[in-house]
């Protein structure tokens, strides 16, 4: 007999966050910036008990992982985890990733993979953060090109005074594009 699926949360704060989870790199590292935003639900209300995870390549486009066929060269952690606050805000301090090869060998635009866990979700949702100021690279990215043009803006982090802003809308108008993986 099968049992019903459980939603993720609201118990994310019990063991998933860790003190330096939002710090992919330490404060003061040259080139470091804040990738930040707000997670909202279908009504546009902030989600105060979500968890945002990020995974990315280093600035040279390498992953610090044994499956990276080019070899891990930097020791760059590449993984961040940040719970949202009472206003749905989250932030990760990181470096801009370099381009990585796609399945066809063609370079993908610099991007950060993002998973969101939140109450009411049976499974995490997965998206990508591309950078609005990487227009040339974005124009040749096969995955970004597969997203209908009117929806691509939901995948773009926009430069601001703190670094890059990337809001995540879980459903409704301007819902972030999520990928089936």
PDB file of N, CA and C in Angstrom, residues 36-133:
ATOM      1  N   UNK A  36      19.963  38.084  -4.415  1.00  0.00           N
ATOM      2  CA  UNK A  36      18.919  38.200  -3.407  1.00  0.00           C
ATOM      3  C   UNK A  36      17.572  38.421  -4.059  1.00  0.00           C
ATOM      4  N   UNK A  37      16.532  38.186  -3.281  1.00  0.00           N
ATOM      5  CA  UNK A  37      15.191  38.412  -3.787  1.00  0.00           C
ATOM      6  C   UNK A  37      14.155  38.043  -2.756  1.00  0.00           C
ATOM      7  N   UNK A  38      12.928  37.880  -3.231  1.00  0.00           N
ATOM      8  CA  UNK A  38      11.792  37.538  -2.388  1.00  0.00           C
ATOM      9  C   UNK A  38      11.071  36.358  -3.033  1.00  0.00           C
ATOM     10  N   UNK A  39      10.697  35.389  -2.215  1.00  0.00           N
ATOM     11  CA  UNK A  39       9.868  34.278  -2.678  1.00  0.00           C
ATOM     12  C   UNK A  39       8.419  34.635  -2.368  1.00  0.00           C
ATOM     13  N   UNK A  40       7.564  34.599  -3.397  1.00  0.00           N
ATOM     14  CA  UNK A  40       6.144  34.907  -3.208  1.00  0.00           C
ATOM     15  C   UNK A  40       5.275  33.761  -3.716  1.00  0.00           C
ATOM     16  N   UNK A  41       4.052  33.696  -3.184  1.00  0.00           N
ATOM     17  CA  UNK A  41       3.101  32.667  -3.586  1.00  0.00           C
ATOM     18  C   UNK A  41       2.240  33.179  -4.745  1.00  0.00           C
ATOM     19  N   UNK A  42       1.227  32.425  -5.101  1.00  0.00           N
ATOM     20  CA  UNK A  42       0.374  32.785  -6.230  1.00  0.00           C
ATOM     21  C   UNK A  42      -0.399  34.071  -6.050  1.00  0.00           C
ATOM     22  N   UNK A  43      -0.649  34.467  -4.807  1.00  0.00           N
ATOM     23  CA  UNK A  43      -1.342  35.730  -4.539  1.00  0.00           C
ATOM     24  C   UNK A  43      -0.381  36.907  -4.453  1.00  0.00           C
ATOM     25  N   UNK A  44       0.920  36.633  -4.581  1.00  0.00           N
ATOM     26  CA  UNK A  44       1.914  37.699  -4.456  1.00  0.00           C
ATOM     27  C   UNK A  44       2.357  37.951  -3.035  1.00  0.00           C
ATOM     28  N   UNK A  45       1.902  37.116  -2.101  1.00  0.00           N
ATOM     29  CA  UNK A  45       2.298  37.269  -0.701  1.00  0.00           C
ATOM     30  C   UNK A  45       3.643  36.596  -0.452  1.00  0.00           C
ATOM     31  N   UNK A  46       4.470  37.172   0.424  1.00  0.00           N
ATOM     32  CA  UNK A  46       5.767  36.562   0.720  1.00  0.00           C
ATOM     33  C   UNK A  46       5.601  35.196   1.380  1.00  0.00           C
ATOM     34  N   UNK A  47       6.534  34.297   1.095  1.00  0.00           N
ATOM     35  CA  UNK A  47       6.557  32.968   1.701  1.00  0.00           C
ATOM     36  C   UNK A  47       7.642  32.998   2.780  1.00  0.00           C
ATOM     37  N   UNK A  48       7.239  33.058   4.054  1.00  0.00           N
ATOM     38  CA  UNK A  48       8.212  33.246   5.133  1.00  0.00           C
ATOM     39  C   UNK A  48       8.935  31.985   5.572  1.00  0.00           C
ATOM     40  N   UNK A  49       8.579  30.833   5.031  1.00  0.00           N
ATOM     41  CA  UNK A  49       9.205  29.601   5.506  1.00  0.00           C
ATOM     42  C   UNK A  49       9.687  28.723   4.355  1.00  0.00           C
ATOM     43  N   UNK A  50      10.218  29.362   3.321  1.00  0.00           N
ATOM     44  CA  UNK A  50      10.799  28.631   2.192  1.00  0.00           C
ATOM     45  C   UNK A  50      12.298  28.470   2.416  1.00  0.00           C
ATOM     46  N   UNK A  51      12.904  27.636   1.607  1.00  0.00           N
ATOM     47  CA  UNK A  51      14.345  27.445   1.623  1.00  0.00           C
ATOM     48  C   UNK A  51      14.832  27.512   0.188  1.00  0.00           C
ATOM     49  N   UNK A  52      15.829  28.344  -0.063  1.00  0.00           N
ATOM     50  CA  UNK A  52      16.398  28.504  -1.400  1.00  0.00           C
ATOM     51  C   UNK A  52      17.790  27.893  -1.386  1.00  0.00           C
ATOM     52  N   UNK A  53      18.033  26.967  -2.312  1.00  0.00           N
ATOM     53  CA  UNK A  53      19.363  26.366  -2.474  1.00  0.00           C
ATOM     54  C   UNK A  53      19.912  26.748  -3.832  1.00  0.00           C
ATOM     55  N   UNK A  54      21.210  27.009  -3.873  1.00  0.00           N
ATOM     56  CA  UNK A  54      21.872  27.344  -5.132  1.00  0.00           C
ATOM     57  C   UNK A  54      23.041  26.403  -5.367  1.00  0.00           C
ATOM     58  N   UNK A  55      23.322  26.138  -6.636  1.00  0.00           N
ATOM     59  CA  UNK A  55      24.458  25.302  -7.031  1.00  0.00           C
ATOM     60  C   UNK A  55      25.009  25.907  -8.307  1.00  0.00           C
ATOM     61  N   UNK A  56      26.332  26.084  -8.357  1.00  0.00           N
ATOM     62  CA  UNK A  56      26.909  26.785  -9.499  1.00  0.00           C
ATOM     63  C   UNK A  56      28.362  26.401  -9.716  1.00  0.00           C
ATOM     64  N   UNK A  57      28.838  26.752 -10.895  1.00  0.00           N
ATOM     65  CA  UNK A  57      30.249  26.605 -11.232  1.00  0.00           C
ATOM     66  C   UNK A  57      31.033  27.792 -10.667  1.00  0.00           C
ATOM     67  N   UNK A  58      32.343  27.649 -10.633  1.00  0.00           N
ATOM     68  CA  UNK A  58      33.202  28.754 -10.210  1.00  0.00           C
ATOM     69  C   UNK A  58      33.354  29.751 -11.362  1.00  0.00           C
ATOM     70  N   UNK A  59      34.056  30.865 -11.172  1.00  0.00           N
ATOM     71  CA  UNK A  59      34.177  31.857 -12.244  1.00  0.00           C
ATOM     72  C   UNK A  59      34.853  31.345 -13.522  1.00  0.00           C
ATOM     73  N   UNK A  60      35.580  30.229 -13.424  1.00  0.00           N
ATOM     74  CA  UNK A  60      36.199  29.637 -14.614  1.00  0.00           C
ATOM     75  C   UNK A  60      35.286  28.610 -15.280  1.00  0.00           C
ATOM     76  N   UNK A  61      34.109  28.360 -14.693  1.00  0.00           N
ATOM     77  CA  UNK A  61      33.177  27.413 -15.279  1.00  0.00           C
ATOM     78  C   UNK A  61      33.386  25.976 -14.843  1.00  0.00           C
ATOM     79  N   UNK A  62      34.105  25.769 -13.735  1.00  0.00           N
ATOM     80  CA  UNK A  62      34.341  24.415 -13.216  1.00  0.00           C
ATOM     81  C   UNK A  62      33.502  24.172 -11.973  1.00  0.00           C
ATOM     82  N   UNK A  63      33.073  22.927 -11.820  1.00  0.00           N
ATOM     83  CA  UNK A  63      32.375  22.509 -10.602  1.00  0.00           C
ATOM     84  C   UNK A  63      33.362  21.794  -9.705  1.00  0.00           C
ATOM     85  N   UNK A  64      33.298  22.070  -8.420  1.00  0.00           N
ATOM     86  CA  UNK A  64      34.133  21.366  -7.455  1.00  0.00           C
ATOM     87  C   UNK A  64      33.444  20.047  -7.120  1.00  0.00           C
ATOM     88  N   UNK A  65      33.452  19.151  -8.102  1.00  0.00           N
ATOM     89  CA  UNK A  65      32.740  17.885  -7.970  1.00  0.00           C
ATOM     90  C   UNK A  65      33.474  16.826  -8.791  1.00  0.00           C
ATOM     91  N   UNK A  66      33.570  15.609  -8.281  1.00  0.00           N
ATOM     92  CA  UNK A  66      34.314  14.578  -9.017  1.00  0.00           C
ATOM     93  C   UNK A  66      33.728  14.225 -10.373  1.00  0.00           C
ATOM     94  N   UNK A  67      32.456  14.544 -10.624  1.00  0.00           N
ATOM     95  CA  UNK A  67      31.858  14.242 -11.920  1.00  0.00           C
ATOM     96  C   UNK A  67      32.170  15.294 -12.986  1.00  0.00           C
ATOM     97  N   UNK A  68      32.815  16.398 -12.602  1.00  0.00           N
ATOM     98  CA  UNK A  68      33.191  17.395 -13.597  1.00  0.00           C
ATOM     99  C   UNK A  68      34.372  16.830 -14.380  1.00  0.00           C
ATOM    100  N   UNK A  69      34.178  16.497 -15.661  1.00  0.00           N
ATOM    101  CA  UNK A  69      35.256  15.856 -16.430  1.00  0.00           C
ATOM    102  C   UNK A  69      36.473  16.755 -16.653  1.00  0.00           C
ATOM    103  N   UNK A  70      36.301  18.053 -16.451  1.00  0.00           N
ATOM    104  CA  UNK A  70      37.423  18.972 -16.631  1.00  0.00           C
ATOM    105  C   UNK A  70      38.259  19.066 -15.371  1.00  0.00           C
ATOM    106  N   UNK A  71      37.777  18.445 -14.297  1.00  0.00           N
ATOM    107  CA  UNK A  71      38.523  18.467 -13.039  1.00  0.00           C
ATOM    108  C   UNK A  71      38.148  19.666 -12.191  1.00  0.00           C
ATOM    109  N   UNK A  72      38.114  19.442 -10.890  1.00  0.00           N
ATOM    110  CA  UNK A  72      37.843  20.527  -9.942  1.00  0.00           C
ATOM    111  C   UNK A  72      39.169  21.199  -9.631  1.00  0.00           C
ATOM    112  N   UNK A  73      39.277  22.476  -9.920  1.00  0.00           N
ATOM    113  CA  UNK A  73      40.557  23.156  -9.769  1.00  0.00           C
ATOM    114  C   UNK A  73      40.596  24.188  -8.662  1.00  0.00           C
ATOM    115  N   UNK A  74      39.435  24.658  -8.206  1.00  0.00           N
ATOM    116  CA  UNK A  74      39.476  25.816  -7.323  1.00  0.00           C
ATOM    117  C   UNK A  74      39.109  25.540  -5.871  1.00  0.00           C
ATOM    118  N   UNK A  75      38.446  24.446  -5.591  1.00  0.00           N
ATOM    119  CA  UNK A  75      37.946  24.233  -4.244  1.00  0.00           C
ATOM    120  C   UNK A  75      36.755  25.122  -3.925  1.00  0.00           C
ATOM    121  N   UNK A  76      36.170  25.745  -4.931  1.00  0.00           N
ATOM    122  CA  UNK A  76      35.009  26.615  -4.785  1.00  0.00           C
ATOM    123  C   UNK A  76      33.805  25.773  -4.394  1.00  0.00           C
ATOM    124  N   UNK A  77      33.187  26.056  -3.252  1.00  0.00           N
ATOM    125  CA  UNK A  77      32.075  25.239  -2.748  1.00  0.00           C
ATOM    126  C   UNK A  77      30.913  25.184  -3.732  1.00  0.00           C
ATOM    127  N   UNK A  78      30.511  26.311  -4.262  1.00  0.00           N
ATOM    128  CA  UNK A  78      29.465  26.350  -5.270  1.00  0.00           C
ATOM    129  C   UNK A  78      28.054  26.097  -4.780  1.00  0.00           C
ATOM    130  N   UNK A  79      27.858  25.808  -3.515  1.00  0.00           N
ATOM    131  CA  UNK A  79      26.551  25.453  -2.973  1.00  0.00           C
ATOM    132  C   UNK A  79      26.167  26.429  -1.881  1.00  0.00           C
ATOM    133  N   UNK A  80      24.957  26.965  -1.967  1.00  0.00           N
ATOM    134  CA  UNK A  80      24.448  27.864  -0.941  1.00  0.00           C
ATOM    135  C   UNK A  80      23.059  27.439  -0.508  1.00  0.00           C
ATOM    136  N   UNK A  81      22.708  27.805   0.718  1.00  0.00           N
ATOM    137  CA  UNK A  81      21.379  27.465   1.237  1.00  0.00           C
ATOM    138  C   UNK A  81      20.936  28.585   2.164  1.00  0.00           C
ATOM    139  N   UNK A  82      19.751  29.143   1.895  1.00  0.00           N
ATOM    140  CA  UNK A  82      19.260  30.251   2.691  1.00  0.00           C
ATOM    141  C   UNK A  82      17.755  30.130   2.916  1.00  0.00           C
ATOM    142  N   UNK A  83      17.337  30.117   4.178  1.00  0.00           N
ATOM    143  CA  UNK A  83      15.895  30.181   4.440  1.00  0.00           C
ATOM    144  C   UNK A  83      15.395  31.605   4.201  1.00  0.00           C
ATOM    145  N   UNK A  84      14.119  31.724   3.856  1.00  0.00           N
ATOM    146  CA  UNK A  84      13.537  33.053   3.729  1.00  0.00           C
ATOM    147  C   UNK A  84      13.208  33.595   5.112  1.00  0.00           C
ATOM    148  N   UNK A  85      13.178  34.923   5.221  1.00  0.00           N
ATOM    149  CA  UNK A  85      12.797  35.539   6.491  1.00  0.00           C
ATOM    150  C   UNK A  85      11.282  35.773   6.505  1.00  0.00           C
ATOM    151  N   UNK A  86      10.801  36.478   7.502  1.00  0.00           N
ATOM    152  CA  UNK A  86       9.357  36.707   7.637  1.00  0.00           C
ATOM    153  C   UNK A  86       8.757  37.472   6.457  1.00  0.00           C
ATOM    154  N   UNK A  87       9.590  38.167   5.699  1.00  0.00           N
ATOM    155  CA  UNK A  87       9.123  38.911   4.533  1.00  0.00           C
ATOM    156  C   UNK A  87       9.384  38.180   3.226  1.00  0.00           C
ATOM    157  N   UNK A  88       9.796  36.897   3.325  1.00  0.00           N
ATOM    158  CA  UNK A  88      10.063  36.104   2.135  1.00  0.00           C
ATOM    159  C   UNK A  88      11.409  36.376   1.486  1.00  0.00           C
ATOM    160  N   UNK A  89      12.236  37.196   2.136  1.00  0.00           N
ATOM    161  CA  UNK A  89      13.539  37.574   1.552  1.00  0.00           C
ATOM    162  C   UNK A  89      14.580  36.482   1.764  1.00  0.00           C
ATOM    163  N   UNK A  90      15.471  36.365   0.799  1.00  0.00           N
ATOM    164  CA  UNK A  90      16.600  35.444   0.864  1.00  0.00           C
ATOM    165  C   UNK A  90      17.793  36.120   0.195  1.00  0.00           C
ATOM    166  N   UNK A  91      18.997  35.663   0.511  1.00  0.00           N
ATOM    167  CA  UNK A  91      20.208  36.221  -0.115  1.00  0.00           C
ATOM    168  C   UNK A  91      21.343  35.223   0.006  1.00  0.00           C
ATOM    169  N   UNK A  92      22.148  35.152  -1.036  1.00  0.00           N
ATOM    170  CA  UNK A  92      23.336  34.312  -1.097  1.00  0.00           C
ATOM    171  C   UNK A  92      24.496  35.210  -1.519  1.00  0.00           C
ATOM    172  N   UNK A  93      25.658  35.100  -0.830  1.00  0.00           N
ATOM    173  CA  UNK A  93      26.855  35.826  -1.273  1.00  0.00           C
ATOM    174  C   UNK A  93      27.686  34.856  -2.100  1.00  0.00           C
ATOM    175  N   UNK A  94      27.997  35.245  -3.323  1.00  0.00           N
ATOM    176  CA  UNK A  94      28.677  34.333  -4.236  1.00  0.00           C
ATOM    177  C   UNK A  94      29.519  35.099  -5.253  1.00  0.00           C
ATOM    178  N   UNK A  95      30.022  34.390  -6.220  1.00  0.00           N
ATOM    179  CA  UNK A  95      30.748  34.946  -7.360  1.00  0.00           C
ATOM    180  C   UNK A  95      29.984  34.595  -8.630  1.00  0.00           C
ATOM    181  N   UNK A  96      30.137  35.393  -9.663  1.00  0.00           N
ATOM    182  CA  UNK A  96      29.466  35.071 -10.916  1.00  0.00           C
ATOM    183  C   UNK A  96      30.134  33.837 -11.522  1.00  0.00           C
ATOM    184  N   UNK A  97      29.325  32.841 -11.891  1.00  0.00           N
ATOM    185  CA  UNK A  97      29.888  31.631 -12.484  1.00  0.00           C
ATOM    186  C   UNK A  97      30.342  31.887 -13.916  1.00  0.00           C
ATOM    187  N   UNK A  98      31.285  31.074 -14.347  1.00  0.00           N
ATOM    188  CA  UNK A  98      31.704  31.117 -15.734  1.00  0.00           C
ATOM    189  C   UNK A  98      30.810  30.227 -16.576  1.00  0.00           C
ATOM    190  N   UNK A  99      30.958  30.301 -17.899  1.00  0.00           N
ATOM    191  CA  UNK A  99      30.160  29.431 -18.764  1.00  0.00           C
ATOM    192  C   UNK A  99      30.589  27.973 -18.587  1.00  0.00           C
ATOM    193  N   UNK A 100      29.630  27.078 -18.686  1.00  0.00           N
ATOM    194  CA  UNK A 100      29.892  25.640 -18.597  1.00  0.00           C
ATOM    195  C   UNK A 100      29.439  24.992 -19.900  1.00  0.00           C
ATOM    196  N   UNK A 101      30.054  23.852 -20.266  1.00  0.00           N
ATOM    197  CA  UNK A 101      29.609  23.195 -21.496  1.00  0.00           C
ATOM    198  C   UNK A 101      28.235  22.563 -21.318  1.00  0.00           C
ATOM    199  N   UNK A 102      27.418  22.672 -22.351  1.00  0.00           N
ATOM    200  CA  UNK A 102      26.099  22.044 -22.338  1.00  0.00           C
ATOM    201  C   UNK A 102      26.193  20.613 -22.821  1.00  0.00           C
ATOM    202  N   UNK A 103      25.073  19.911 -22.854  1.00  0.00           N
ATOM    203  CA  UNK A 103      25.078  18.512 -23.298  1.00  0.00           C
ATOM    204  C   UNK A 103      25.609  18.327 -24.716  1.00  0.00           C
ATOM    205  N   UNK A 104      25.429  19.352 -25.550  1.00  0.00           N
ATOM    206  CA  UNK A 104      25.905  19.275 -26.933  1.00  0.00           C
ATOM    207  C   UNK A 104      27.334  19.809 -27.089  1.00  0.00           C
ATOM    208  N   UNK A 105      27.966  20.169 -25.955  1.00  0.00           N
ATOM    209  CA  UNK A 105      29.321  20.702 -25.992  1.00  0.00           C
ATOM    210  C   UNK A 105      29.381  22.210 -26.162  1.00  0.00           C
ATOM    211  N   UNK A 106      28.277  22.816 -26.549  1.00  0.00           N
ATOM    212  CA  UNK A 106      28.237  24.267 -26.704  1.00  0.00           C
ATOM    213  C   UNK A 106      28.186  24.913 -25.325  1.00  0.00           C
ATOM    214  N   UNK A 107      28.831  26.074 -25.168  1.00  0.00           N
ATOM    215  CA  UNK A 107      28.815  26.713 -23.846  1.00  0.00           C
ATOM    216  C   UNK A 107      27.433  27.234 -23.463  1.00  0.00           C
ATOM    217  N   UNK A 108      27.106  27.047 -22.190  1.00  0.00           N
ATOM    218  CA  UNK A 108      25.889  27.627 -21.631  1.00  0.00           C
ATOM    219  C   UNK A 108      26.253  28.987 -21.044  1.00  0.00           C
ATOM    220  N   UNK A 109      25.312  29.895 -21.046  1.00  0.00           N
ATOM    221  CA  UNK A 109      25.531  31.209 -20.445  1.00  0.00           C
ATOM    222  C   UNK A 109      25.770  31.037 -18.948  1.00  0.00           C
ATOM    223  N   UNK A 110      26.526  31.949 -18.330  1.00  0.00           N
ATOM    224  CA  UNK A 110      26.683  31.885 -16.874  1.00  0.00           C
ATOM    225  C   UNK A 110      25.304  31.830 -16.207  1.00  0.00           C
ATOM    226  N   UNK A 111      25.149  30.884 -15.309  1.00  0.00           N
ATOM    227  CA  UNK A 111      23.868  30.720 -14.620  1.00  0.00           C
ATOM    228  C   UNK A 111      24.092  30.027 -13.282  1.00  0.00           C
ATOM    229  N   UNK A 112      23.102  30.147 -12.427  1.00  0.00           N
ATOM    230  CA  UNK A 112      23.096  29.479 -11.128  1.00  0.00           C
ATOM    231  C   UNK A 112      21.827  28.643 -11.068  1.00  0.00           C
ATOM    232  N   UNK A 113      21.977  27.376 -10.709  1.00  0.00           N
ATOM    233  CA  UNK A 113      20.820  26.500 -10.532  1.00  0.00           C
ATOM    234  C   UNK A 113      20.207  26.776  -9.165  1.00  0.00           C
ATOM    235  N   UNK A 114      18.885  26.800  -9.099  1.00  0.00           N
ATOM    236  CA  UNK A 114      18.172  27.137  -7.866  1.00  0.00           C
ATOM    237  C   UNK A 114      17.080  26.105  -7.612  1.00  0.00           C
ATOM    238  N   UNK A 115      17.018  25.634  -6.373  1.00  0.00           N
ATOM    239  CA  UNK A 115      15.911  24.797  -5.911  1.00  0.00           C
ATOM    240  C   UNK A 115      15.180  25.566  -4.813  1.00  0.00           C
ATOM    241  N   UNK A 116      13.862  25.463  -4.811  1.00  0.00           N
ATOM    242  CA  UNK A 116      13.059  26.098  -3.775  1.00  0.00           C
ATOM    243  C   UNK A 116      12.210  25.019  -3.116  1.00  0.00           C
ATOM    244  N   UNK A 117      12.283  24.984  -1.795  1.00  0.00           N
ATOM    245  CA  UNK A 117      11.456  24.112  -0.979  1.00  0.00           C
ATOM    246  C   UNK A 117      10.513  25.022  -0.193  1.00  0.00           C
ATOM    247  N   UNK A 118       9.240  24.663  -0.116  1.00  0.00           N
ATOM    248  CA  UNK A 118       8.294  25.500   0.628  1.00  0.00           C
ATOM    249  C   UNK A 118       7.055  24.683   0.983  1.00  0.00           C
ATOM    250  N   UNK A 119       6.342  25.175   1.985  1.00  0.00           N
ATOM    251  CA  UNK A 119       5.092  24.514   2.374  1.00  0.00           C
ATOM    252  C   UNK A 119       4.164  24.454   1.166  1.00  0.00           C
ATOM    253  N   UNK A 120       3.423  23.382   1.098  1.00  0.00           N
ATOM    254  CA  UNK A 120       2.481  23.222  -0.002  1.00  0.00           C
ATOM    255  C   UNK A 120       3.084  22.597  -1.248  1.00  0.00           C
ATOM    256  N   UNK A 121       4.393  22.480  -1.314  1.00  0.00           N
ATOM    257  CA  UNK A 121       5.026  21.843  -2.465  1.00  0.00           C
ATOM    258  C   UNK A 121       5.261  20.371  -2.142  1.00  0.00           C
ATOM    259  N   UNK A 122       4.858  19.494  -3.047  1.00  0.00           N
ATOM    260  CA  UNK A 122       5.132  18.078  -2.836  1.00  0.00           C
ATOM    261  C   UNK A 122       6.594  17.758  -3.122  1.00  0.00           C
ATOM    262  N   UNK A 123       7.189  18.506  -4.009  1.00  0.00           N
ATOM    263  CA  UNK A 123       8.594  18.348  -4.376  1.00  0.00           C
ATOM    264  C   UNK A 123       9.189  19.739  -4.546  1.00  0.00           C
ATOM    265  N   UNK A 124      10.492  19.819  -4.476  1.00  0.00           N
ATOM    266  CA  UNK A 124      11.141  21.103  -4.730  1.00  0.00           C
ATOM    267  C   UNK A 124      10.846  21.545  -6.155  1.00  0.00           C
ATOM    268  N   UNK A 125      10.930  22.824  -6.388  1.00  0.00           N
ATOM    269  CA  UNK A 125      10.857  23.351  -7.749  1.00  0.00           C
ATOM    270  C   UNK A 125      12.252  23.838  -8.110  1.00  0.00           C
ATOM    271  N   UNK A 126      12.592  23.711  -9.387  1.00  0.00           N
ATOM    272  CA  UNK A 126      13.948  23.988  -9.847  1.00  0.00           C
ATOM    273  C   UNK A 126      13.904  25.010 -10.968  1.00  0.00           C
ATOM    274  N   UNK A 127      14.775  25.995 -10.876  1.00  0.00           N
ATOM    275  CA  UNK A 127      14.877  27.009 -11.912  1.00  0.00           C
ATOM    276  C   UNK A 127      16.346  27.361 -12.121  1.00  0.00           C
ATOM    277  N   UNK A 128      16.581  28.328 -12.953  1.00  0.00           N
ATOM    278  CA  UNK A 128      17.928  28.843 -13.201  1.00  0.00           C
ATOM    279  C   UNK A 128      17.902  30.356 -13.086  1.00  0.00           C
ATOM    280  N   UNK A 129      19.024  30.895 -12.637  1.00  0.00           N
ATOM    281  CA  UNK A 129      19.225  32.334 -12.620  1.00  0.00           C
ATOM    282  C   UNK A 129      20.245  32.653 -13.709  1.00  0.00           C
ATOM    283  N   UNK A 130      19.819  33.419 -14.687  1.00  0.00           N
ATOM    284  CA  UNK A 130      20.733  33.977 -15.686  1.00  0.00           C
ATOM    285  C   UNK A 130      20.930  35.446 -15.322  1.00  0.00           C
ATOM    286  N   UNK A 131      21.949  36.062 -15.876  1.00  0.00           N
ATOM    287  CA  UNK A 131      22.283  37.438 -15.541  1.00  0.00           C
ATOM    288  C   UNK A 131      21.910  38.358 -16.693  1.00  0.00           C
ATOM    289  N   UNK A 132      21.092  39.369 -16.393  1.00  0.00           N
ATOM    290  CA  UNK A 132      20.592  40.271 -17.430  1.00  0.00           C
ATOM    291  C   UNK A 132      21.717  40.991 -18.164  1.00  0.00           C
ATOM    292  N   UNK A 133      22.875  41.167 -17.499  1.00  0.00           N
ATOM    293  CA  UNK A 133      23.983  41.870 -18.152  1.00  0.00           C
ATOM    294  C   UNK A 133      24.907  40.936 -18.943  1.00  0.00           C
TER     295      UNK A 133
END
